[in-house]
XYZ file of C-alpha atoms in Angstrom:
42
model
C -66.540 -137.753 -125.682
C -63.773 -139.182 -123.119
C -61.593 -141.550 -124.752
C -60.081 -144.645 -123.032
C -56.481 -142.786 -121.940
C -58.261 -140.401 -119.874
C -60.257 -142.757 -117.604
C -57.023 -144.598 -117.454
C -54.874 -141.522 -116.329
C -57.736 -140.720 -113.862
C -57.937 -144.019 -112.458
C -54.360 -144.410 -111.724
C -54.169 -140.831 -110.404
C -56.936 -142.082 -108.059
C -55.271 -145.232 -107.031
C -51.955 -143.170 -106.288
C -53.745 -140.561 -104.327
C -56.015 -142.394 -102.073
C -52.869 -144.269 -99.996
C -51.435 -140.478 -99.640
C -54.895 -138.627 -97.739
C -55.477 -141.998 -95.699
C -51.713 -141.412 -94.085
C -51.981 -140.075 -90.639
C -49.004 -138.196 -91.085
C -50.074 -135.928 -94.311
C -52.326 -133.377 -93.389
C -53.747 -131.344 -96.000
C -56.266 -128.664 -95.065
C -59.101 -129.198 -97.009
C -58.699 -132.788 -97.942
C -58.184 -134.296 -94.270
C -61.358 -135.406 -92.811
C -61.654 -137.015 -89.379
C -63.056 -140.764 -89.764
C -66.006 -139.678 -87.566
C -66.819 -137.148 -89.868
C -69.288 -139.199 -92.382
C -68.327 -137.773 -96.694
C -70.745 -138.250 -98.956
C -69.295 -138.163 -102.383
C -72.998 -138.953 -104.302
């Protein structure tokens, strides 16, 4: 049972994280992945 605050905090944890791995300038070994190489996240 997840209440409401969680998603929430997840969401906006999300939202603040996806701007920082699509910078060309961070690179984080393990998280960086080339645009030609296709992720499948299902």
């Amino acid at each position: 049972m997840h209440n409401p605050a969680f998603f929430l905090g997840l969401l906006a944890i999300c939202a603040n994280a996806i701007p920082l791995f699509a910078r060309d300038d961070v690179k984080l070994p393990g998280f960086h992945q080339p645009e030609a190489v296709p992720i499948d996240l299902s």
